[in-house]
Amino acid sequence: MGATALPVVQAPVALVNKVELFVEPNRISVDCTQFPQTFFFEAQITTNGPTVVSWQWEASTGAVSDVGDIVFEAAGTQVINDYYQVNGPNDYWVKLHVLAPNEWIEQANFRASCEP
């Protein structure tokens, strides 16, 4: 009786299945002489299994961060934080761009205004 070859099945790939992005504060109004102002970002990244997530921050001003990696040993949520300074009043946005294992873009808007 001969051995029957079993098909090789690739292990399922864990993916990012949720991203939440928060900006603190999401709106400021200051005296026009009080710039620059700092905004703080928090992203909560959730995966459905163990994986390495590659990500990058992008801002409406054209600023782009270096690519970062975060290792997930199992399914769950991890947090990354950053901050950004703005030099004047405007409507701004920040994006967290997940590059791998799957692409995901989450955006948060924030506003800086001033009174002379």
Tab-separated table of C-alpha atoms in Angstrom:
chain	number	residue	atom	x	y	z
A	1	MET	CA	0.000	0.000	0.000
A	2	GLY	CA	1.592	3.298	-1.117
A	3	ALA	CA	1.569	6.609	0.683
A	4	THR	CA	-0.826	9.211	-0.656
A	5	ALA	CA	0.546	12.730	-1.007
A	6	LEU	CA	-1.428	15.292	0.933
A	7	PRO	CA	-1.831	18.757	-0.526
A	8	VAL	CA	0.274	21.463	1.104
A	9	VAL	CA	-1.964	24.133	2.562
A	10	GLN	CA	-0.478	27.518	3.321
A	11	ALA	CA	-1.107	28.844	6.823
A	12	PRO	CA	-3.655	31.650	6.956
A	13	VAL	CA	-2.144	35.117	6.869
A	14	ALA	CA	-3.004	37.392	9.779
A	15	LEU	CA	-4.287	40.808	8.717
A	16	VAL	CA	-5.001	44.205	10.201
A	17	ASN	CA	-8.752	44.231	10.707
A	18	LYS	CA	-9.282	47.489	12.629
A	19	VAL	CA	-7.522	50.841	13.020
A	20	GLU	CA	-8.725	53.680	15.236
A	21	LEU	CA	-6.989	57.065	15.123
A	22	PHE	CA	-7.330	59.838	17.708
A	23	VAL	CA	-5.961	63.413	17.793
A	24	GLU	CA	-5.643	65.356	21.039
A	25	PRO	CA	-6.673	68.093	20.994
A	26	ASN	CA	-8.692	67.893	17.792
A	27	ARG	CA	-9.382	71.641	17.842
A	28	ILE	CA	-7.535	74.596	19.383
A	29	SER	CA	-8.030	78.340	19.379
A	30	VAL	CA	-5.124	80.402	20.668
A	31	ASP	CA	-3.683	83.880	20.419
A	32	CYS	CA	-2.026	84.213	16.995
A	33	THR	CA	1.363	84.744	18.687
A	34	GLN	CA	1.200	81.289	20.344
A	35	PHE	CA	2.401	79.150	17.440
A	36	PRO	CA	3.776	76.565	16.994
A	37	GLN	CA	1.203	74.300	18.669
A	38	THR	CA	1.573	70.553	19.264
A	39	PHE	CA	-1.024	67.876	18.497
A	40	PHE	CA	-0.735	64.308	19.794
A	41	PHE	CA	-1.796	61.224	17.788
A	42	GLU	CA	-2.734	57.763	19.000
A	43	ALA	CA	-3.460	54.842	16.700
A	44	GLN	CA	-4.922	51.572	17.948
A	45	ILE	CA	-4.086	48.777	15.495
A	46	THR	CA	-5.892	45.429	15.748
A	47	THR	CA	-4.917	42.197	13.971
A	48	ASN	CA	-6.639	38.819	13.753
A	49	GLY	CA	-3.439	36.858	14.431
A	50	PRO	CA	0.348	37.015	14.743
A	51	THR	CA	2.006	39.259	12.169
A	52	VAL	CA	4.331	42.198	11.643
A	53	VAL	CA	2.560	45.467	10.823
A	54	SER	CA	4.468	48.100	8.838
A	55	TRP	CA	3.089	51.622	9.056
A	56	GLN	CA	3.824	55.271	8.248
A	57	TRP	CA	2.371	58.638	9.352
A	58	GLU	CA	1.391	61.173	6.676
A	59	ALA	CA	0.310	64.779	7.323
A	60	SER	CA	-1.600	67.344	5.280
A	61	THR	CA	1.500	69.546	5.318
A	62	GLY	CA	3.379	66.950	3.239
A	63	ALA	CA	5.362	65.527	6.153
A	64	VAL	CA	5.873	61.742	6.018
A	65	SER	CA	7.432	59.667	8.791
A	66	ASP	CA	9.886	56.835	8.428
A	67	VAL	CA	8.326	53.373	8.112
A	68	GLY	CA	7.814	51.692	11.474
A	69	ASP	CA	7.166	48.046	12.339
A	70	ILE	CA	5.218	46.597	15.240
A	71	VAL	CA	5.230	42.872	16.039
A	72	PHE	CA	2.022	41.113	17.068
A	73	GLU	CA	2.719	37.798	18.842
A	74	ALA	CA	-1.005	36.974	18.681
A	75	ALA	CA	-4.314	38.540	17.684
A	76	GLY	CA	-5.001	41.757	19.567
A	77	THR	CA	-4.588	45.515	19.689
A	78	GLN	CA	-1.441	47.584	20.082
A	79	VAL	CA	-1.008	51.352	20.301
A	80	ILE	CA	1.436	53.690	18.568
A	81	ASN	CA	1.781	57.375	19.433
A	82	ASP	CA	3.324	60.416	17.816
A	83	TYR	CA	3.024	64.190	17.844
A	84	TYR	CA	3.151	66.971	15.294
A	85	GLN	CA	3.684	70.717	15.506
A	86	VAL	CA	1.796	73.190	13.344
A	87	ASN	CA	3.046	76.707	12.696
A	88	GLY	CA	-0.202	78.524	11.996
A	89	PRO	CA	-3.971	78.414	11.833
A	90	ASN	CA	-5.467	75.958	9.352
A	91	ASP	CA	-7.500	72.776	8.937
A	92	TYR	CA	-5.120	69.816	9.085
A	93	TRP	CA	-5.268	66.036	8.774
A	94	VAL	CA	-3.048	63.149	9.726
A	95	LYS	CA	-3.182	59.649	8.247
A	96	LEU	CA	-1.871	56.394	9.553
A	97	HIS	CA	-1.005	54.359	6.479
A	98	VAL	CA	-0.678	50.645	7.210
A	99	LEU	CA	1.567	49.214	4.500
A	100	ALA	CA	1.673	45.506	5.470
A	101	PRO	CA	0.452	42.830	5.888
A	102	ASN	CA	-2.505	44.548	4.190
A	103	GLU	CA	-3.056	48.165	3.243
A	104	TRP	CA	-5.264	50.311	5.473
A	105	ILE	CA	-5.494	54.113	5.690
A	106	GLU	CA	-7.141	55.851	8.628
A	107	GLN	CA	-7.445	59.654	8.737
A	108	ALA	CA	-8.215	62.134	11.523
A	109	ASN	CA	-8.863	65.836	11.024
A	110	PHE	CA	-7.908	68.636	13.391
A	111	ARG	CA	-8.069	72.436	13.387
A	112	ALA	CA	-5.883	75.224	14.694
A	113	SER	CA	-7.352	78.709	14.774
A	114	CYS	CA	-6.263	81.972	16.336
A	115	GLU	CA	-7.430	85.421	17.381
A	116	PRO	CA	-5.085	88.425	17.174
